[in-house]
Coordinates of C-alpha atoms in Angstrom, one line a residue:
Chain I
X9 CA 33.4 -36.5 -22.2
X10 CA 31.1 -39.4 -21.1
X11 CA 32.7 -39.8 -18.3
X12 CA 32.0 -36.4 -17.4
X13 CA 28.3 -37.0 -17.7
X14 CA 26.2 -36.5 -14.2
X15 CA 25.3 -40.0 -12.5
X16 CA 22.3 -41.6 -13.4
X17 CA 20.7 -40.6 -9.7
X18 CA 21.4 -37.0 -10.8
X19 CA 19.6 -37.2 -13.7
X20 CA 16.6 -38.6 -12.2
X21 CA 16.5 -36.0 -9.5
X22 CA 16.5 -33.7 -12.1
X23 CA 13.6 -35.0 -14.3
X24 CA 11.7 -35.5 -10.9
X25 CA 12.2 -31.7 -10.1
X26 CA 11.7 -30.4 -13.6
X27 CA 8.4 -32.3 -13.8
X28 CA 7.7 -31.2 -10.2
X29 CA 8.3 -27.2 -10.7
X30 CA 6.4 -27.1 -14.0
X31 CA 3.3 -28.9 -12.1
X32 CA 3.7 -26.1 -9.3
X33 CA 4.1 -23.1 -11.4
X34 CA 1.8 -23.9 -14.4
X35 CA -0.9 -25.8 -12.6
X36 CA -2.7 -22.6 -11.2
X37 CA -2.8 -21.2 -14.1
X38 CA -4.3 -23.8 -15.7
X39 CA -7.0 -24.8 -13.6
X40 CA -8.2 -21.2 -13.9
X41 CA -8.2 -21.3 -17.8
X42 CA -9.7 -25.0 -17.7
X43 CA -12.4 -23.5 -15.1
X44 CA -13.5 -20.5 -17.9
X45 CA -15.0 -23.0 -20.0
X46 CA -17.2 -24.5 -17.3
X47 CA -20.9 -24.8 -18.4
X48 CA -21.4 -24.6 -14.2
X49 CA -22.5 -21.8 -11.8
X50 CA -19.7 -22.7 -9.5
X51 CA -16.2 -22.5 -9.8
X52 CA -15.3 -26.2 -8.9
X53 CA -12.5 -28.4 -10.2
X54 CA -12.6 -30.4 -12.1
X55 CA -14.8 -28.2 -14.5
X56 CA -18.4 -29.8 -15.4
X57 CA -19.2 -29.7 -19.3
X58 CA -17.8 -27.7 -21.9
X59 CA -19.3 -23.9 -23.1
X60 CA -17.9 -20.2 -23.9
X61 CA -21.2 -18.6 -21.8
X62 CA -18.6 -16.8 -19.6
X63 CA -16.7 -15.6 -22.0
X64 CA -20.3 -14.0 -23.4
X65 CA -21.2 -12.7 -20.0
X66 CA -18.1 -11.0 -19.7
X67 CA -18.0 -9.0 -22.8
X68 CA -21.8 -8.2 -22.4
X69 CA -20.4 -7.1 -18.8
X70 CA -20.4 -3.5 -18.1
X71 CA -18.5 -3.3 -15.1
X72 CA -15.4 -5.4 -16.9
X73 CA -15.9 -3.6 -20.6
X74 CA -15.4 -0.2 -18.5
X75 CA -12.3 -1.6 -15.9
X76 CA -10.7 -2.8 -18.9
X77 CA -11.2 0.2 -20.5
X78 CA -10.0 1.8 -17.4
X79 CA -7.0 -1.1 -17.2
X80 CA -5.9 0.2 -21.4
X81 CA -5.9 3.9 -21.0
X82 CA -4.3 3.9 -17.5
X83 CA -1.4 1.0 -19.3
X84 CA -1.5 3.0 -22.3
X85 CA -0.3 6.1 -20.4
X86 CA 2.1 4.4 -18.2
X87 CA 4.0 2.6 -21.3
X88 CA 5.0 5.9 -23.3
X89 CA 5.6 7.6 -19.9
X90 CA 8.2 5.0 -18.6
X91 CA 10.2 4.8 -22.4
X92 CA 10.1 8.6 -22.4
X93 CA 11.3 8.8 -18.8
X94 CA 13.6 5.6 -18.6
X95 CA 15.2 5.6 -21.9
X96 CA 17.6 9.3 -21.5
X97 CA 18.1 7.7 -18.1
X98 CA 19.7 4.6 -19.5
X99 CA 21.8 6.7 -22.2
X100 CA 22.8 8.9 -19.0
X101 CA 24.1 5.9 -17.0
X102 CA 25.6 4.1 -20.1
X103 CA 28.2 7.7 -20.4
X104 CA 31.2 7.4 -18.9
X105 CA 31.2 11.2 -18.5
X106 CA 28.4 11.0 -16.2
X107 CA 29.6 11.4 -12.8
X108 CA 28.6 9.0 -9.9
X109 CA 26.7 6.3 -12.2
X110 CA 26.9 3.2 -9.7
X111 CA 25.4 5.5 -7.2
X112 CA 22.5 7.0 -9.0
X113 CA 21.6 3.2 -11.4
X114 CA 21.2 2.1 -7.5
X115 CA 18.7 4.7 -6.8
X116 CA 16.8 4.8 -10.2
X117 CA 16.1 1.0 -9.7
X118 CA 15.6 0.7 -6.2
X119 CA 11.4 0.7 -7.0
X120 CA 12.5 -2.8 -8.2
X121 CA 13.3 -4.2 -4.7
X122 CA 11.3 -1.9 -2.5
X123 CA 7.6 -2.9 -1.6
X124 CA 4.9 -1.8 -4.1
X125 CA 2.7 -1.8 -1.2
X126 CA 4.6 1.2 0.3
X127 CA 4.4 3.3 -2.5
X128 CA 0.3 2.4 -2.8
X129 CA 0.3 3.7 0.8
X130 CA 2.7 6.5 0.3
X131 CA 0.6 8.2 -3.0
X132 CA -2.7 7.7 -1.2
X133 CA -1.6 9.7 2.0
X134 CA 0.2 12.1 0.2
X135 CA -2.8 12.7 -2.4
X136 CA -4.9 12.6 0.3
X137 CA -3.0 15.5 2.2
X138 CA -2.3 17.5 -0.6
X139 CA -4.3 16.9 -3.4
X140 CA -7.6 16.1 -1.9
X141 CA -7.7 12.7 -2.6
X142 CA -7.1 9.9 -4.9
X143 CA -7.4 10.4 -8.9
X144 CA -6.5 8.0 -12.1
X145 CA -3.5 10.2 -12.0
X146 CA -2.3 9.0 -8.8
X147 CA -2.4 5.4 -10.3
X148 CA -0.5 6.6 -13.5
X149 CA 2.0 8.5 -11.0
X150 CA 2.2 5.0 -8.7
X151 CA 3.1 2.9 -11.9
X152 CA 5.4 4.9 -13.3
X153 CA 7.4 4.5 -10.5
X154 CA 7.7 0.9 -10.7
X155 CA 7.9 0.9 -14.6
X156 CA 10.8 3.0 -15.0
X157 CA 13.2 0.6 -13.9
X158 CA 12.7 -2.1 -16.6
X159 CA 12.8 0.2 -19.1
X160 CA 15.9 1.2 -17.6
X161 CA 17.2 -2.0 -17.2
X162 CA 16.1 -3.1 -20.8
X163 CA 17.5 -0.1 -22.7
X164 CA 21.1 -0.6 -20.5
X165 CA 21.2 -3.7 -21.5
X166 CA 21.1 -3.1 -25.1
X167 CA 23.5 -0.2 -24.6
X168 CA 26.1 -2.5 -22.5
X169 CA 26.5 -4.5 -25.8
X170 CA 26.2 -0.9 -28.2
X171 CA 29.8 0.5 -29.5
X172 CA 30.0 4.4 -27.5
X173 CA 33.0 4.8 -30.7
X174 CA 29.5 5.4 -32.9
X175 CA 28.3 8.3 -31.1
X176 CA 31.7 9.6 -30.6
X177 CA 32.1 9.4 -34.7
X178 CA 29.0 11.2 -34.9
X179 CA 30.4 13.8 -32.8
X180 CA 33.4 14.3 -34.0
X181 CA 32.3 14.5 -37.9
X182 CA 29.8 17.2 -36.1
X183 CA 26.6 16.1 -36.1
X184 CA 24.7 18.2 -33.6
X185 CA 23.0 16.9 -30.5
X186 CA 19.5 16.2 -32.4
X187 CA 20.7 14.4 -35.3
X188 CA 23.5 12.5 -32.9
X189 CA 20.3 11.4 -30.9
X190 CA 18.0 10.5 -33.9
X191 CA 20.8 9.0 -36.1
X192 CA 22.9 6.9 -33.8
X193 CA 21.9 6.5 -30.0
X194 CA 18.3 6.0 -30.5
X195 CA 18.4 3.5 -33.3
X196 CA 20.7 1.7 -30.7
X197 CA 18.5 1.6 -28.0
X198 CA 15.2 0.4 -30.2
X199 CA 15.0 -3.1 -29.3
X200 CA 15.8 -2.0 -25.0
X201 CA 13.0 0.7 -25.5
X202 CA 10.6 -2.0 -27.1
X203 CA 11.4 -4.8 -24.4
X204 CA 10.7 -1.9 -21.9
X205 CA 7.6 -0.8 -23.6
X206 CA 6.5 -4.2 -23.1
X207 CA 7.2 -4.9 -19.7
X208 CA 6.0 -1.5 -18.8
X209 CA 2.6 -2.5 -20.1
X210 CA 2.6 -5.5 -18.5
X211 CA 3.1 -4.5 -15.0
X212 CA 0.8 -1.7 -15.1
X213 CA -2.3 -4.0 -16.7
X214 CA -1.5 -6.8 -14.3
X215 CA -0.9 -4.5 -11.0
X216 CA -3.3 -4.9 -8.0
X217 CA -1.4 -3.3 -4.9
X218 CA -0.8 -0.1 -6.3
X219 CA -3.9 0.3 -7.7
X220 CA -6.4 -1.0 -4.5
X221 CA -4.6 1.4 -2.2
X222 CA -5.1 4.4 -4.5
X223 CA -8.7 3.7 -5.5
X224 CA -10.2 6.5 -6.7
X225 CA -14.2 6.8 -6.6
X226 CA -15.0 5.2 -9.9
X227 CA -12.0 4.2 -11.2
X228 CA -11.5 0.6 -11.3
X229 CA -9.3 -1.4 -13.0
X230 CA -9.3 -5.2 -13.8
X231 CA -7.1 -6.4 -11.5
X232 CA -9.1 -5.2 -8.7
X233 CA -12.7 -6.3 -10.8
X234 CA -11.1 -9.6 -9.8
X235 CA -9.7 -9.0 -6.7
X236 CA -13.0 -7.9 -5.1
X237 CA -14.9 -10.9 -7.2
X238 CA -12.3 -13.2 -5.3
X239 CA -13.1 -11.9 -2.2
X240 CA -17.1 -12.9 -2.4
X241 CA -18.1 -15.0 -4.7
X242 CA -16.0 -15.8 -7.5
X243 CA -18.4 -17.7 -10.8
X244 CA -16.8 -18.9 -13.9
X245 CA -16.7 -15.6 -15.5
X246 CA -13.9 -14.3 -13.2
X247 CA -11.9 -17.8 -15.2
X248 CA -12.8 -16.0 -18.0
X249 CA -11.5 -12.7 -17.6
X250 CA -8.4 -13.9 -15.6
X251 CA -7.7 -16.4 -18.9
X252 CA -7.8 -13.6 -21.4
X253 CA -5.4 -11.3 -19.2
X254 CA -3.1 -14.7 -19.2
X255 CA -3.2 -14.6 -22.8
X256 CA -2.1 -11.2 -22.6
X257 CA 0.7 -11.8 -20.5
X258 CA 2.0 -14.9 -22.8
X259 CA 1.7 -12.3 -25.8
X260 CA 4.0 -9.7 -24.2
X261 CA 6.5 -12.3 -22.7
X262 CA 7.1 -13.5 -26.4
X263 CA 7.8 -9.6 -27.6
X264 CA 9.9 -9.2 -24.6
X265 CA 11.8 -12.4 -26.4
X266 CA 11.8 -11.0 -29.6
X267 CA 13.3 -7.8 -28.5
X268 CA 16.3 -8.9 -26.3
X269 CA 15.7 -12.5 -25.7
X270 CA 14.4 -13.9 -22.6
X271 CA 17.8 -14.9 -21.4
X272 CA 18.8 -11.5 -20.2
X273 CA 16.2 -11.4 -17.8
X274 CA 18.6 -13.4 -15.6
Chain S
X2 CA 43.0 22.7 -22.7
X3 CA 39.7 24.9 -22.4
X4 CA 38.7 23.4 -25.1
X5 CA 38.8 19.9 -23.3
X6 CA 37.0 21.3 -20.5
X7 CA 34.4 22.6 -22.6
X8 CA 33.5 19.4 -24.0
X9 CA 33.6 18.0 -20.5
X10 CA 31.2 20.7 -19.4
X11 CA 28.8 19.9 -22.2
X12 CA 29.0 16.0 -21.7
X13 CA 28.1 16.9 -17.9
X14 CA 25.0 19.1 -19.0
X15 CA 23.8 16.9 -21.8
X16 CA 24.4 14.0 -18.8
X17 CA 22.1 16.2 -16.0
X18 CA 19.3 16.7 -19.0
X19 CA 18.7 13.2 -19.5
X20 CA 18.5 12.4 -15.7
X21 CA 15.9 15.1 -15.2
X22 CA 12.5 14.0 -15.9
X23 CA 13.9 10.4 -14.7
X24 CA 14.5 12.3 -11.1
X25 CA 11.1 14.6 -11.2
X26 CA 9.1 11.1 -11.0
X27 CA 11.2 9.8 -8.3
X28 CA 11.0 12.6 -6.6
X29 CA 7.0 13.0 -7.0
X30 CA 6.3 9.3 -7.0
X31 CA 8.6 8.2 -4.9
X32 CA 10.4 10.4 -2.0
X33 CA 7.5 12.4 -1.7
X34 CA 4.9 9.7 -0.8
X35 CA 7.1 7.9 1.3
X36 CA 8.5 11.2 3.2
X37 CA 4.5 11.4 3.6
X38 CA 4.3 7.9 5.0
X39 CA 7.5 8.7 7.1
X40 CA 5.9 12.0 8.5
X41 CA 2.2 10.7 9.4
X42 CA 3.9 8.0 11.8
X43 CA 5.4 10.3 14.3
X44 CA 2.8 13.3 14.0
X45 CA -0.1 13.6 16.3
X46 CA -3.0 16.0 16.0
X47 CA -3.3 18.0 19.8
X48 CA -6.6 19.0 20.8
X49 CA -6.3 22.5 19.5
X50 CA -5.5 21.0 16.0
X51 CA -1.5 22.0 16.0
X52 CA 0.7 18.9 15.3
X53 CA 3.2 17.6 17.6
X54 CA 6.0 14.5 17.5
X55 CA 4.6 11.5 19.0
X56 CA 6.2 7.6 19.3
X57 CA 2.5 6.4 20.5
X58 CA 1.7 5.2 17.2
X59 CA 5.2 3.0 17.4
X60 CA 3.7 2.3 20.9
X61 CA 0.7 1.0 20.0
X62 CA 2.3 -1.6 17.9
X63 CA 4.9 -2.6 20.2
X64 CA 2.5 -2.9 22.9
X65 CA 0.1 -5.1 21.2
X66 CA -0.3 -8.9 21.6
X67 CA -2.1 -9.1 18.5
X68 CA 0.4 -7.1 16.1
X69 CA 3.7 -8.7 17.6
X70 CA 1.7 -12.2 16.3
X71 CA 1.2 -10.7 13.0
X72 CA 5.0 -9.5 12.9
X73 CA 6.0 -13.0 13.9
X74 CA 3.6 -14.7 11.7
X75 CA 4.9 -12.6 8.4
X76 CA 8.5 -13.4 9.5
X77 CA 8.2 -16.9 10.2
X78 CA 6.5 -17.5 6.6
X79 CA 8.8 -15.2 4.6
X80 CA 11.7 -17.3 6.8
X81 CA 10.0 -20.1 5.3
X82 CA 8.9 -19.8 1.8
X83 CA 13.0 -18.2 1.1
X84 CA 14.2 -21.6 2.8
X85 CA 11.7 -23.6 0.0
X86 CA 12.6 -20.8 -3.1
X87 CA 16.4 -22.4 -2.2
X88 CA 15.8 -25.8 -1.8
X89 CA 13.6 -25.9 -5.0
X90 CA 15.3 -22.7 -7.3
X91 CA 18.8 -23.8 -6.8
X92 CA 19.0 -26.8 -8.3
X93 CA 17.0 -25.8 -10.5
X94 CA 19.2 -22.7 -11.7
X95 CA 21.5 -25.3 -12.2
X96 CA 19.4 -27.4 -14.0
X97 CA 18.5 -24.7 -16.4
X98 CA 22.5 -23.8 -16.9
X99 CA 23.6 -27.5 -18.0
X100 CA 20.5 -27.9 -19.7
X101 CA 20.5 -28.2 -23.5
X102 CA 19.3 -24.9 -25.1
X103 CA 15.8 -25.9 -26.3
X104 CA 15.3 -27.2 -22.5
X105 CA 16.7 -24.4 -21.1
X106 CA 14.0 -21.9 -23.0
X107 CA 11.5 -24.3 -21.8
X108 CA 12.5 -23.7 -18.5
X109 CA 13.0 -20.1 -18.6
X110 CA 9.2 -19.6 -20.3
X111 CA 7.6 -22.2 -17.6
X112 CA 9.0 -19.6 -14.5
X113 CA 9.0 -16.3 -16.5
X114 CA 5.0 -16.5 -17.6
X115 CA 4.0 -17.0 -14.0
X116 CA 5.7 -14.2 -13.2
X117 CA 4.4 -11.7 -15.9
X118 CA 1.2 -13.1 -14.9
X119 CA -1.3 -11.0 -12.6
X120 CA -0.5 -11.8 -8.6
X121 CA -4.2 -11.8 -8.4
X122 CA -4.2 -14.5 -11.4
X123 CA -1.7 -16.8 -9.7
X124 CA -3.4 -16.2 -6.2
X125 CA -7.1 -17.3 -7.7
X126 CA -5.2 -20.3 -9.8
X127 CA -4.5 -21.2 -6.1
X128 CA -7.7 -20.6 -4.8
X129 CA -8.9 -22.9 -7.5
X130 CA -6.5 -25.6 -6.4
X131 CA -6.6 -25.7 -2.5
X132 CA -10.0 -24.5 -2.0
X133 CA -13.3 -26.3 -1.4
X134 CA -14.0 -28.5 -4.1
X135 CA -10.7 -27.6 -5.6
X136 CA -8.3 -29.7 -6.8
X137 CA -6.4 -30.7 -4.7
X138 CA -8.8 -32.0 -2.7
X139 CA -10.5 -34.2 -5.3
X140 CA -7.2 -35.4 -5.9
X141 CA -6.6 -36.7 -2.2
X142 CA -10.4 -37.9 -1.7
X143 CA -9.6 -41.5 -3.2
X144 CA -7.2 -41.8 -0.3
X145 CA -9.8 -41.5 2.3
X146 CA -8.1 -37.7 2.9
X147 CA -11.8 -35.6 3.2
X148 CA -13.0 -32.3 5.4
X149 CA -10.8 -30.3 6.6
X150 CA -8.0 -31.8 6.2
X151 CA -8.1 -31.8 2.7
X152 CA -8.8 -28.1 2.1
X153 CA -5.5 -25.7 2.9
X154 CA -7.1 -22.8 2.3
X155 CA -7.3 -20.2 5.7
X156 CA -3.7 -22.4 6.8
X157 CA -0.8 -21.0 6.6
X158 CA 0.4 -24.1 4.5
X159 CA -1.4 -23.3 1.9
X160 CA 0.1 -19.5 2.0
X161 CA 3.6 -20.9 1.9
X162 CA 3.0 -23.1 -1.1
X163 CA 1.5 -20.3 -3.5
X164 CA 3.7 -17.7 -2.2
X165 CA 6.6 -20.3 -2.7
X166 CA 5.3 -20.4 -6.3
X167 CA 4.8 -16.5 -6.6
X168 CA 8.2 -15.6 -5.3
X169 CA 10.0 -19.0 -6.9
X170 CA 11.4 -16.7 -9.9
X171 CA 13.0 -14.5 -8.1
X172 CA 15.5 -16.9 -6.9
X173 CA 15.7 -19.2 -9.7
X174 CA 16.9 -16.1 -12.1
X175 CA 19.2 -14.5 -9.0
X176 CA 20.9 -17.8 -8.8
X177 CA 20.9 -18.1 -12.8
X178 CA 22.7 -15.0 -13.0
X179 CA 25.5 -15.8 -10.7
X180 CA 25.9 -19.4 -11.8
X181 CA 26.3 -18.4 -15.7
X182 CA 29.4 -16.4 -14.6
X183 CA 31.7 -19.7 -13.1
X184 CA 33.5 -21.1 -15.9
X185 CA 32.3 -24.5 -16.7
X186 CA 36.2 -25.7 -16.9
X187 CA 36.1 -25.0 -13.0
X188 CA 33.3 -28.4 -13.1
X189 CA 35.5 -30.6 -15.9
X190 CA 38.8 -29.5 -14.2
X191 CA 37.2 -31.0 -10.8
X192 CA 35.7 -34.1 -12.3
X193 CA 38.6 -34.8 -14.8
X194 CA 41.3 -35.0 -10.9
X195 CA 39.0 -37.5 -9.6
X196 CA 36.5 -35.8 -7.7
X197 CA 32.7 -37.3 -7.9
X198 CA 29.6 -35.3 -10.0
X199 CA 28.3 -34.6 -6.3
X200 CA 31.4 -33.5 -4.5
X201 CA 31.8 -31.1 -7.6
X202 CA 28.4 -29.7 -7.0
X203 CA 29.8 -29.2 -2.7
X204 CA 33.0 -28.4 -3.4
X205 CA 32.9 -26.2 -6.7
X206 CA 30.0 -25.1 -7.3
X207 CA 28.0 -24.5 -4.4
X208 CA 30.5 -21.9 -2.6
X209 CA 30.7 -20.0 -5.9
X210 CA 27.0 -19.7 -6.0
X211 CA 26.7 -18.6 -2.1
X212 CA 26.5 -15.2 -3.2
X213 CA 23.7 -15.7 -5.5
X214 CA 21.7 -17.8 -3.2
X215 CA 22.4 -14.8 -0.6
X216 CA 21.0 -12.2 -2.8
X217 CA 18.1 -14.3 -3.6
X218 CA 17.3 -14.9 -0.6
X219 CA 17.0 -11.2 0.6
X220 CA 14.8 -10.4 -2.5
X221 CA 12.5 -13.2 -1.7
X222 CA 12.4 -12.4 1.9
X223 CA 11.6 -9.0 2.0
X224 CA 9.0 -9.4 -1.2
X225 CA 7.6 -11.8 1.2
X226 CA 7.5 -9.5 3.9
X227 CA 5.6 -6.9 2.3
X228 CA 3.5 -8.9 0.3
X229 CA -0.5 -8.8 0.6
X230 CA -2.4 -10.0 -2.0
X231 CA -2.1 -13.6 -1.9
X232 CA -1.7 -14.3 1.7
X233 CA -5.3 -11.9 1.9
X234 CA -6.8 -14.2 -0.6
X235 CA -5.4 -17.8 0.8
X236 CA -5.0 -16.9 4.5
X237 CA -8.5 -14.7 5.0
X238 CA -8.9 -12.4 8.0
X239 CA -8.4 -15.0 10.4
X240 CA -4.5 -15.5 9.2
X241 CA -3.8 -11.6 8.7
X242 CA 0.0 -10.9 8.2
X243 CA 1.8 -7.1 8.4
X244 CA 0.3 -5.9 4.9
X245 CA -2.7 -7.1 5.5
X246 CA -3.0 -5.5 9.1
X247 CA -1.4 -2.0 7.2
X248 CA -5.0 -2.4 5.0
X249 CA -7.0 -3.1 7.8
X250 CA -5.9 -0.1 9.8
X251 CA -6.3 2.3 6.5
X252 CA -9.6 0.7 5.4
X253 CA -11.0 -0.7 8.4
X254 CA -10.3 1.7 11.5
X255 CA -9.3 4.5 9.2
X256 CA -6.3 5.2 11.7
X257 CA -3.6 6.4 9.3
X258 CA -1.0 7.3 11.6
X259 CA -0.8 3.8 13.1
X260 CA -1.1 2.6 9.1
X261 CA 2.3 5.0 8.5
X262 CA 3.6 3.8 11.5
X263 CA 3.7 0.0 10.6
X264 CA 4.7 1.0 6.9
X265 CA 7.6 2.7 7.7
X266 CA 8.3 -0.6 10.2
X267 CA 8.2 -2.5 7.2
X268 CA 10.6 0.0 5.1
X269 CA 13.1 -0.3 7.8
X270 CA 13.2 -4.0 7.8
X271 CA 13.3 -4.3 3.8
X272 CA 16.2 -1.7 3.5
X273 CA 17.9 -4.0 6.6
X274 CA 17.8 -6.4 3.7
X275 CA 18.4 -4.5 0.7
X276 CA 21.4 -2.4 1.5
X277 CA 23.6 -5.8 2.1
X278 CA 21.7 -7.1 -1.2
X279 CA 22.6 -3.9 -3.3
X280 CA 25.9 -4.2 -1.9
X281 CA 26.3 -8.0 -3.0
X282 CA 24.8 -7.1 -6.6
X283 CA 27.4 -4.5 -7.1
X284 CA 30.4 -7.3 -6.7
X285 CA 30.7 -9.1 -10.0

């Protein structure tokens, strides 16, 4: 098959664009990791000396111990929501005896392609209107929304590659709807409704839009401790917290792989 | 036979039970804020407080020198940074589908933990780079390239490249997707009659991937579109595109209406896009 083998200009192109997208798409996240352990009062690159100070000043923080706290409960919330919410809706759409599936998988995952932004503006006018304003619920409500759909997607994936002659055994040998569920679907669905779990937790700690349009008086989450930091004067300690949510991120992303494998995110 | 139905019936019920609480939330978090948003942008409040159908807050837009700029700017960047997530995620979907297995992870984990990451993350890694001081610009000084020239931040350069990098993913795993579906026997059957690695690539490969490369390319247009927080951060006030204006006019000049008005502009231009993308997704 040697002969097959791309040209040697091919494969240099390649290397030169591999090298080049890993530069793009890893570089900003590592100058802001690099820049937490500055001993400096200014965020400049590259970093001057070497210390953990920021790292102390954000956990003796008040305002980022309580919008994390704020971030946890409010992504604690959201996770079991969406896996309660998304999983029956997976199992629904994985049934052949459901009528119009294409139709309604379209609608359950259109939050995946519509703007975030709209639905940030949408919950805050209609809270506003009806509901007398913004609350944490409105940002529980807003995720949701958006979290739904991976755990949708997750759990349908799993079920695409599930045998529906299982649950049909179980059936037929007259297992009743409870034990059919707890025996034989969920166990099928496990690793989807982890993967989902995951995801779900992700996108709510990490989301910004949702959460700065419906800003509730004293609820602040970290995202938008960072957002307004960026806005005025960002120091070292916003490197700090911004490295530690990273770390976060990387954590989840290796359960997601765990669960189903990274690959099926294509 | 009425037994058959029976079971039917029952599949149907136990079907419409699992959809429920899936369509309560869309239906509270989803068609009722944006029938909100779709409502506020034609109503007007008369002097003796009754509420009547109005296009003025259409108008106002329309009429506006300053908003058609910020429409044009948002399109022309979104047109764009879609023309660089091709160029760059294409090949690089490709890349990722010849590549050996251990490179191909390596791949996958270098775009996929950017985009887990926090937008606002990404956006202040890029603040880092292109800012004052940053590094970009220490990188360039050697070469005599100081000032202003060196600094993209507040340029609309600088809001292509990181919202090239935010929205890169989106392609590359679009385009993935459709590529790990052509048999590789179409590629050896091409290059084993003759035909050169490149010609396979124009004549094989590339036309079965066209409908990946679409579909990309609407998702990363009308993300791009709607997107705010990183062309806020890089671009500034003085750069504002249709999000940012929507915040403005909700924050700012607490007109809500004319907010409404240009939101449900910009749901009408992402659902031009979407309904040809959902429509593409459904053909395997």
């Amino acid at each position: 098959m040697t002969g097959l083998a791309p040209p040697a200009s091919a494969r240099l192109l390649a290397t030169a664009l591999l090298i080049f997208t890993a530069l793009v798409m890893l570089v900003p996240l590592g100058v802001v990791i690099a820049s937490s352990f500055s001993e400096s009062q200014f965020l400049v690159f590259p970093p001057r000396g070497f210390s953990f100070r920021w790292y102390g000043e954000i956990l003796g923080s008040q305002a980022y111990l309580s919008a994390a706290w704020t971030s946890l409960r409010v992504a604690v919330i959201v996770t079991a929501l969406s896996v309660l919410v998304g999983t029956p809706v997976a199992i629904a759409l994985a049934k052949s005896s459901t009528p119009g599936r294409a139709a309604l998988s379209g609608l359950f995952l259109s939050p995946l392609v519509l703007p975030t932004l709209i639905f940030g503006i949408g919950l805050l006018m209609a809270m506003s209107i009806w509901l007398g304003g913004p609350s944490i619920w409105g940002l529980v409500v807003g995720h949701l929304v958006i979290c739904v759909p991976y755990v949708i997607r997750t759990v349908s994936a799993v079920l695409s590659r599930a045998d529906p002659q299982l649950e049909e055994a179980a059936r037929t040998m007259g297992a009743n709807v409870w034990r059919r569920y707890i025996h034989v679907v969920l166990p099928q669905c496990r690793t989807g409704m982890a993967a989902g779990a995951f995801f779900a937790f992700n996108i709510s700690f990490d989301d910004a839009v949702i959460a700065l349009f419906v800003r509730a008086p004293g609820v602040e989450t970290l995202p938008i401790r960072i957002y307004g930091q960026l806005e005025f004067s960002p120091d070292p300690s916003v490197a700090a917290v911004s490295t530690l949510m990273i770390l976060v991120s990387a954590v989840l992303v290796l359960l997601v792989d765990r669960a189903i494998g990274l690959d099926r995110m294509a | 036979m009425a037994a058959v139905d029976w079971v039917r019936a029952q599949a149907r019920k136990e079907s419409l039970a699992l959809l429920a609480p899936g369509i309560l939330v869309l239906v509270i978090a989803f068609l009722f804020p944006v029938g909100t948003i779709l409502i506020t942008s034609v109503l007007e409040r008369t002097e003796d407080g009754a509420f009547e159908l109005t296009a003025s807050h259409f108008g106002k837009f329309f009429v506006d020198d300053y908003y058609l700029k910020v429409a044009w700017r948002t399109l022309r960047l979104a047109l764009v940074i879609t023309l660089a997530t091709v160029i760059f995620g294409v090949p690089l979907a490709y890349i990722m589908r010849r590549a050996h297995p251990a490179l191909r992870f390596a791949i996958l984990l270098t775009v996929i933990l950017p985009l887990m990451t926090s937008v606002v993350i990404r956006t202040f890694g890029w603040l880092v780079v292109l800012g004052n001081g940053g590094l970009l610009a220490s990188l360039v000084a050697p070469f005599g390239v100081t000032g202003r020239s060196a600094v993209l931040m507040h340029t609309e350069t600088g809001i292509v490249i990181a919202m090239t990098q935010v929205l890169l993913p989106f392609m590359v795993l679009t385009v993935l997707g459709v590529l790990q579906g052509i048999g590789r026997d179409l590629e050896e059957a091409g290059r084993t009659m003759g035909a050169g690695f490149w010609q396979v690539l124009r004549v094989v490969v590339l036309p079965l991937a066209v409908p990946g490369i679409v579909s990309g390319s609407l998702i990363v247009f009308a993300l791009s579109i709607s997107s705010f927080i990183t062309p806020s951060l890089v671009g500034g006030v003085r750069l504002p595109v249709m999000a940012g204006s929507i915040y403005q006019s909700i924050g700012g000049s607490f007109d809500w209406p004319f907010a409404a008005a240009q939101s449900t502009l910009l749901l009408a231009a992402t659902l031009l896009l979407i309904i040809p993308y959902a429509r593409l997704a459904r053909t395997p």
